[in-house]
mmCIF file of C-alpha atoms in Angstrom:
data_model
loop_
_atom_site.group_PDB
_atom_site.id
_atom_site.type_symbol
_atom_site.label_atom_id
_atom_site.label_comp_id
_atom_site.label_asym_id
_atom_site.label_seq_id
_atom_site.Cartn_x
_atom_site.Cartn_y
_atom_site.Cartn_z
ATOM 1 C CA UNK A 23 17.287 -32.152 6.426
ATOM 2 C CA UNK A 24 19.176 -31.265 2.968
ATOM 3 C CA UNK A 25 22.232 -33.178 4.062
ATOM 4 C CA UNK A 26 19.560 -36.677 4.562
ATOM 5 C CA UNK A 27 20.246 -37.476 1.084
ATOM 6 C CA UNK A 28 17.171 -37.157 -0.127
ATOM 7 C CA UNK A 29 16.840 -35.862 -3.752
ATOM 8 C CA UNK A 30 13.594 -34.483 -2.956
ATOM 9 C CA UNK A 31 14.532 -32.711 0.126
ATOM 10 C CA UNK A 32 17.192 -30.597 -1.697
ATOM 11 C CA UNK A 33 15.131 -29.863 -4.307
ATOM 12 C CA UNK A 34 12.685 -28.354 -1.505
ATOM 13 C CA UNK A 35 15.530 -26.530 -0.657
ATOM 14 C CA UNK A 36 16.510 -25.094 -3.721
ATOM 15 C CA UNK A 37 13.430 -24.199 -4.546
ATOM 16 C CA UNK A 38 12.401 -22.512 -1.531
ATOM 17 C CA UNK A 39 15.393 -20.287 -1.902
ATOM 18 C CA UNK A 40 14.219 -19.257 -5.483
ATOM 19 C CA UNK A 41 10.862 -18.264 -4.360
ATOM 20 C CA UNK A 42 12.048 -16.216 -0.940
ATOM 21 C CA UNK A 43 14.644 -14.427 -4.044
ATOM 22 C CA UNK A 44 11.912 -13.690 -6.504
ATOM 23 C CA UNK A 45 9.715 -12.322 -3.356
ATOM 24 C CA UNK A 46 12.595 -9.867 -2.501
ATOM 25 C CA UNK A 47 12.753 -9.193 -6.245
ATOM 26 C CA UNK A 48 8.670 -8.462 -6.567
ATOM 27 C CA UNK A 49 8.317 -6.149 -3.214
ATOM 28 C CA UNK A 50 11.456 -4.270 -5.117
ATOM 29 C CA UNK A 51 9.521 -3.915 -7.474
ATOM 30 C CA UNK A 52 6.451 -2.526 -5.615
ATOM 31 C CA UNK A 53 8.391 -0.045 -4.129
ATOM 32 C CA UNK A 54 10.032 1.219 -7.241
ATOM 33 C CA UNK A 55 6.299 1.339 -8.671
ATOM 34 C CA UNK A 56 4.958 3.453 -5.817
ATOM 35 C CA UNK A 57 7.896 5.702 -6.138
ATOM 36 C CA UNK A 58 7.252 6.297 -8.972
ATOM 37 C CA UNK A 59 3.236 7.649 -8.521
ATOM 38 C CA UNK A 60 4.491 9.296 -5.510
ATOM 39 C CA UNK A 61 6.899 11.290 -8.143
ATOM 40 C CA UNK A 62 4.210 11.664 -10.815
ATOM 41 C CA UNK A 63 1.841 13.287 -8.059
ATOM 42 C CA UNK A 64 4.235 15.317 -6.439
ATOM 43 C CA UNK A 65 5.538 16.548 -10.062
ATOM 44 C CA UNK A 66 2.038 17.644 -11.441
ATOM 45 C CA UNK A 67 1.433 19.654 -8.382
ATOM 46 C CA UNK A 68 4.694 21.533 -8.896
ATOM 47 C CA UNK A 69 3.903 22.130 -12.644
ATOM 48 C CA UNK A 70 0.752 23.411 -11.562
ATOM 49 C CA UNK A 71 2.707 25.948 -9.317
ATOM 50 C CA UNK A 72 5.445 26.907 -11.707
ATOM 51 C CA UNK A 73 2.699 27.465 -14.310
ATOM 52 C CA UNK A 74 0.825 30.028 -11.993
ATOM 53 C CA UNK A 75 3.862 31.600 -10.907
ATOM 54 C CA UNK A 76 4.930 31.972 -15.147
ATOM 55 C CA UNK A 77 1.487 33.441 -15.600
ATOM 56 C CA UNK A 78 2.152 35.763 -12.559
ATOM 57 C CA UNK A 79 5.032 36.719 -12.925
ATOM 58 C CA UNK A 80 4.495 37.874 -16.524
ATOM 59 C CA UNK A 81 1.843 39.728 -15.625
ATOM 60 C CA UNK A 82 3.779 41.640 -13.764
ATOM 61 C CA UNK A 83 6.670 42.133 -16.048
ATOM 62 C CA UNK A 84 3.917 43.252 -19.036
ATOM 63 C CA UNK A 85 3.211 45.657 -15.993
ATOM 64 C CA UNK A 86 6.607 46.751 -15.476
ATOM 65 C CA UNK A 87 7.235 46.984 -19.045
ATOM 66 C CA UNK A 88 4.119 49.379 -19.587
ATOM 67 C CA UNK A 89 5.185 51.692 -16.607
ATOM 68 C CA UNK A 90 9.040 52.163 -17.620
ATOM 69 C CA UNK A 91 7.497 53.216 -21.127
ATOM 70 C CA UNK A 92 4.967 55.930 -19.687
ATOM 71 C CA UNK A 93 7.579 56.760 -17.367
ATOM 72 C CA UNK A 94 11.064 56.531 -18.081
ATOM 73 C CA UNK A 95 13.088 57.983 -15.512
ATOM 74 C CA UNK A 96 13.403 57.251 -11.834
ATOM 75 C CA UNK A 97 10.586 57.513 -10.020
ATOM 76 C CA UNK A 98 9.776 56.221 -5.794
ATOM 77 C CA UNK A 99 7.204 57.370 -3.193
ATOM 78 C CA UNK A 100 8.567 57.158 0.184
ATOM 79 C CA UNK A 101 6.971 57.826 3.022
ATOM 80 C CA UNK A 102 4.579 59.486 1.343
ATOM 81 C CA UNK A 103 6.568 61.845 -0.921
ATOM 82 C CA UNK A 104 7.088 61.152 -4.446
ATOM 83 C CA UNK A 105 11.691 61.389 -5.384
ATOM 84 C CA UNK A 106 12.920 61.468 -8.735
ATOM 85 C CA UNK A 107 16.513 61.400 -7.541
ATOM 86 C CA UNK A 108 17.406 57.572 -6.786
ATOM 87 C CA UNK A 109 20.195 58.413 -4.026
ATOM 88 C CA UNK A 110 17.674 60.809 -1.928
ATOM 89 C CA UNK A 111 15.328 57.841 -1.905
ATOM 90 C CA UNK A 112 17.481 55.318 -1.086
ATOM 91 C CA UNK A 113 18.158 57.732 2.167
ATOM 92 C CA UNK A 114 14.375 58.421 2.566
ATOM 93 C CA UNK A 115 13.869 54.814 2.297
ATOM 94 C CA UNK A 116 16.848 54.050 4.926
ATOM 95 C CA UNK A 117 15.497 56.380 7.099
ATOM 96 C CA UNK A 118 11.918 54.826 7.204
ATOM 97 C CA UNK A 119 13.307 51.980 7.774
ATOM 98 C CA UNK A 120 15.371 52.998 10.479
ATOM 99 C CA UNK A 121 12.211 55.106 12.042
ATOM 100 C CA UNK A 122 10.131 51.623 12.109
ATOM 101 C CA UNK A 123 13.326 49.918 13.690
ATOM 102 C CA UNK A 124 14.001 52.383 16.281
ATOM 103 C CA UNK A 125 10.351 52.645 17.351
ATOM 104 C CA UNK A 126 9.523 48.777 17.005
ATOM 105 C CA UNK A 127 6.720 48.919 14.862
ATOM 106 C CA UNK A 128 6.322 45.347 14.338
ATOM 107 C CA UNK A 129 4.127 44.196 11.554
ATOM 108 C CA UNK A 130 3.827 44.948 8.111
ATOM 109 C CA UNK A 131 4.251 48.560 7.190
ATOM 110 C CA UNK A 132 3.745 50.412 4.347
ATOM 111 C CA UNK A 133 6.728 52.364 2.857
ATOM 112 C CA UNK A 134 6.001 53.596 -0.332
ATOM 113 C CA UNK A 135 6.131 52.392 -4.086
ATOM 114 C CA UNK A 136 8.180 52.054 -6.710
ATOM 115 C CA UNK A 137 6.769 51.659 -10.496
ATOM 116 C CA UNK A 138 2.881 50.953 -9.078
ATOM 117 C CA UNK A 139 4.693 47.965 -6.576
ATOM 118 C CA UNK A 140 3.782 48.351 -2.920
ATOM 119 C CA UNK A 141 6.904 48.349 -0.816
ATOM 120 C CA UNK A 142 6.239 46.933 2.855
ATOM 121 C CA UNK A 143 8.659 46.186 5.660
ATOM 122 C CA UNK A 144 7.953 43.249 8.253
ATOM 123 C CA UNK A 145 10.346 43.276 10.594
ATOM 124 C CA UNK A 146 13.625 43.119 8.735
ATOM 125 C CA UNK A 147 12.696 41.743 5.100
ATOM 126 C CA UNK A 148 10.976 44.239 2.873
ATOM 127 C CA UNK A 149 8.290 42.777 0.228
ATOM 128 C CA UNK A 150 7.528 43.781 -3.124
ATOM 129 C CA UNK A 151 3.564 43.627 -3.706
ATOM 130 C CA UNK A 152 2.577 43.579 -7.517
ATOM 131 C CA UNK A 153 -0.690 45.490 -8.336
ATOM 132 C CA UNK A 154 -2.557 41.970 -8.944
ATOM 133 C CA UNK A 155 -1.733 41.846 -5.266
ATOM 134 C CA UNK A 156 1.317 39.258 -5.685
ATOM 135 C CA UNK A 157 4.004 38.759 -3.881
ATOM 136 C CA UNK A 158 6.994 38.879 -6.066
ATOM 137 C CA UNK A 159 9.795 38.709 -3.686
ATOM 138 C CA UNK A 160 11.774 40.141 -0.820
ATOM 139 C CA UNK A 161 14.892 42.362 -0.549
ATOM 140 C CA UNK A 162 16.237 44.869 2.193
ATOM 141 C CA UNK A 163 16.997 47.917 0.655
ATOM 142 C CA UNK A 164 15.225 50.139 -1.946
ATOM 143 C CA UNK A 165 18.502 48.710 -4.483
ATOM 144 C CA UNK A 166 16.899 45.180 -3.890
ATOM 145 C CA UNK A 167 13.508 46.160 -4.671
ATOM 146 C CA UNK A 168 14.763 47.845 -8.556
ATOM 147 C CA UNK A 169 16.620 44.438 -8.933
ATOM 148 C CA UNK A 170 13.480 42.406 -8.200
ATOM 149 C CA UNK A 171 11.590 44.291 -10.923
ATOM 150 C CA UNK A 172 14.363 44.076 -13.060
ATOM 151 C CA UNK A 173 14.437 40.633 -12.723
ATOM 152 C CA UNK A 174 10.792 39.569 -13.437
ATOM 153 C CA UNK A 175 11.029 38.563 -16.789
ATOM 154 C CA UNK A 176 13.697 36.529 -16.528
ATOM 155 C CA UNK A 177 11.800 34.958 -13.431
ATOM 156 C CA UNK A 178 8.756 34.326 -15.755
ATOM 157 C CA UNK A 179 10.812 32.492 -18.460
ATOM 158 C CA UNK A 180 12.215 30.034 -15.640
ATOM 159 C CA UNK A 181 9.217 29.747 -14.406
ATOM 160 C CA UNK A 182 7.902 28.774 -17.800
ATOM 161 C CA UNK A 183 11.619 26.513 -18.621
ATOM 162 C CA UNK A 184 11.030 24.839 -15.436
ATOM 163 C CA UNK A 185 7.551 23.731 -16.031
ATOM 164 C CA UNK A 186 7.860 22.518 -19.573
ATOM 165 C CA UNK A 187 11.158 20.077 -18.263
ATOM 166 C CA UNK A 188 9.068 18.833 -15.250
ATOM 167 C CA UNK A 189 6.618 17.788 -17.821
ATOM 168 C CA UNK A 190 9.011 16.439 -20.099
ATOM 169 C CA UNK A 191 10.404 14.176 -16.618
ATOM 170 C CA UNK A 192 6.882 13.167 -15.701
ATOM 171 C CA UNK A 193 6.395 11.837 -19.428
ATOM 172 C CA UNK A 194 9.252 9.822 -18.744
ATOM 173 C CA UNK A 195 7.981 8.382 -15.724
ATOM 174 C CA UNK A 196 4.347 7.540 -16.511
ATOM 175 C CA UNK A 197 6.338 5.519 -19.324
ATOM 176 C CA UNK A 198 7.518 3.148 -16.222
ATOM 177 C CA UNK A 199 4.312 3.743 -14.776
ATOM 178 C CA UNK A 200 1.646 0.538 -13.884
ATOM 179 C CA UNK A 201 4.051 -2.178 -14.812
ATOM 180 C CA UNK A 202 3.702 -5.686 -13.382
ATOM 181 C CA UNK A 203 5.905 -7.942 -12.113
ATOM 182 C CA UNK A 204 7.373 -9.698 -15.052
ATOM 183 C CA UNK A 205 7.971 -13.002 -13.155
ATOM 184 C CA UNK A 206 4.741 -12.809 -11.852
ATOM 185 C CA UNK A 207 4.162 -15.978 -13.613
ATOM 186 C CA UNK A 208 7.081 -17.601 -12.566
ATOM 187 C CA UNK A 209 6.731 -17.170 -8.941
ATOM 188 C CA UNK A 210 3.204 -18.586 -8.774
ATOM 189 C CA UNK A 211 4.900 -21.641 -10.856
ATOM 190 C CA UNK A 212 7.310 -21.993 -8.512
ATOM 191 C CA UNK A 213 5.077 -21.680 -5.208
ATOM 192 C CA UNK A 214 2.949 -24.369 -6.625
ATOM 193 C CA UNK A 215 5.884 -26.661 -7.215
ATOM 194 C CA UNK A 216 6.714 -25.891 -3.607
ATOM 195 C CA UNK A 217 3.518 -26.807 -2.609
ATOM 196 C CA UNK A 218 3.244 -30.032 -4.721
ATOM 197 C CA UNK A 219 7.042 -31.136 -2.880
ATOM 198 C CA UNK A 220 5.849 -30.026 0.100
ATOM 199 C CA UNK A 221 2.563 -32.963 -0.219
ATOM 200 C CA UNK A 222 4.871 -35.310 -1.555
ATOM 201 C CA UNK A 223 7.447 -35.357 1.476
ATOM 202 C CA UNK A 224 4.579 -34.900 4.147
ATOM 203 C CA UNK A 225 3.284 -38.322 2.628
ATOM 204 C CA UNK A 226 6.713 -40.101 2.261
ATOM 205 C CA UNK A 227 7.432 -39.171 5.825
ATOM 206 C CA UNK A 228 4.050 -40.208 7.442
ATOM 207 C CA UNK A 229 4.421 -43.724 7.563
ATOM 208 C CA UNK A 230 7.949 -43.804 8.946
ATOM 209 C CA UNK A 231 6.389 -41.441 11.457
ATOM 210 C CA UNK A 232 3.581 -43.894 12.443
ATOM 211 C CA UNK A 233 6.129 -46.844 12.512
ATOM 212 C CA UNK A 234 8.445 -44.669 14.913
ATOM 213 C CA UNK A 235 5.514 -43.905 17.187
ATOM 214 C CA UNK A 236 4.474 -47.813 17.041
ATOM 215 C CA UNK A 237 7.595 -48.264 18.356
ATOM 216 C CA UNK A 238 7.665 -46.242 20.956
ATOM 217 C CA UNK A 239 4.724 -47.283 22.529
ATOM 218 C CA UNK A 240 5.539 -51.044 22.114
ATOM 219 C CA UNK A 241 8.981 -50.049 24.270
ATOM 220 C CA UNK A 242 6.448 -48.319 27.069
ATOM 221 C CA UNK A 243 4.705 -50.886 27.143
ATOM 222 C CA UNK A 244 7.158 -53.721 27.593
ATOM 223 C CA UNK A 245 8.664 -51.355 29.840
ATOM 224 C CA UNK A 246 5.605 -51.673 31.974
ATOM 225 C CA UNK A 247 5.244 -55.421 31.648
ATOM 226 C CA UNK A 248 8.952 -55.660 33.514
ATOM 227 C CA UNK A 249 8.151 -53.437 36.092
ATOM 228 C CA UNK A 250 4.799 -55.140 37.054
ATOM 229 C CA UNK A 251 6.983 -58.407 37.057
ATOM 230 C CA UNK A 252 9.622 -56.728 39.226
ATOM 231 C CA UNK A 253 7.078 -55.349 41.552
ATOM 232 C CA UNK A 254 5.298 -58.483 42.103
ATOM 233 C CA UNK A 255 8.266 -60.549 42.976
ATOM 234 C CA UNK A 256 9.623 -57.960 45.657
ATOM 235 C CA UNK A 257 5.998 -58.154 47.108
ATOM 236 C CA UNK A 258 5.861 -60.383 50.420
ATOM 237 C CA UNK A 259 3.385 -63.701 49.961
ATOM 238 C CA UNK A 260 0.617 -64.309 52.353
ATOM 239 C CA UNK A 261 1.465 -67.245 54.852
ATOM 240 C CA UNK A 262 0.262 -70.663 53.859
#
């Protein structure tokens, strides 16, 4: 149809191909808008998280803090008895362990403490249970367990870094947040322009329609005229 010459038909044409381009360009945009609530939502539940576990975790470090104070020097209840001496309760630890193991008690058992923590052993990971009954992390040796409270301050602070930069990134995205398509405008201009072409050829092209069909059925019917004419010559005449 573009190649008929027409002005108005390659216009049609033209335009049609800017509106099916600014269509791709709007559901782009969609997308990029729901992405980005999806990334809002999912962001403010993780600040909620990394908040608690800040909160948590220095809770637990104030605790930690407090205890090393009162008491200084070594200190882990194994099994029950109380060792001053780290190496004898890294082997009465080991040897719990190994007990549980060799026996297959499955579950969570108890092994001792270490500086008011609750050590338990499920399976082969061993937990570390603060006093405010939180889980602050898994080892598998009584060595693992000192460098988990070691490390809970410096778990608090990320906790705390990592919350304050998520909310510094969500910030940034609410800024790109509930935007609308900036050639919103344009494309409804250009669908009604489509729509106004798409009048003006229907009407241009209806009478040379109804002049094409006239035609045909004047050719039918001519068509019929000769073959009634044919027919009645072949047909024999009644004697005289």
């Amino acid at each position: 149809a573009a190649a008929s010459g027409d002005p108005k038909v390659l216009e049609r044409v033209n335009l049609e191909e800017e509106v099916r381009l600014l269509e791709a360009a709007e559901k782009r945009h969609t997308r990029e808008q729901n992405h980005i609530e999806e990334s809002i939502r999912r962001g403010a539940v993780r600040i909620v998280e990394h908040r608690k576990t800040a909160k948590e975790m220095a809770e637990v470090a104030a605790h930690v803090k407090a205890h090393v104070e009162k008491e200084p020097q070594f200190s882990a209840e194994i099994a029950g008895k109380t060792y001053t001496d780290r190496a004898l309760a890294k082997e009465a630890f080991e040897q719990r362990s190994q007990h549980l193991a060799e026996n297959q008690i499955y579950g969570e058992q108890d092994l001792g403490t270490y500086r008011g923590f609750q050590i338990v052993k499920d399976g082969a990971v061993v937990r570390l249970r603060a006093p405010n009954g939180v889980e602050v992390g898994s080892g598998d040796s009584l060595g693992s367990v000192e460098a988990i409270v070691r490390g809970l301050s410096a778990k608090a602070e990320l906790a705390a870094h990592d919350a304050a930069k998520l909310e510094m990134d969500l910030e940034k995205l609410r800024g790109g947040s509930g935007k609308t398509f900036q050639h919103a405008g344009m494309i409804a201009k250009k669908r009604d322009q489509l729509k106004v072409l798409d009048d003006e050829l229907r009407t241009k092209n209806a009478p040379k329609a109804e002049t094409q069909t006239l035609t045909k059925a004047t050719g039918l019917y001519i068509t019929l005229i000769k073959d009634l004419s044919d027919l009645s010559r072949l047909s024999p005449r009644p004697p005289r």
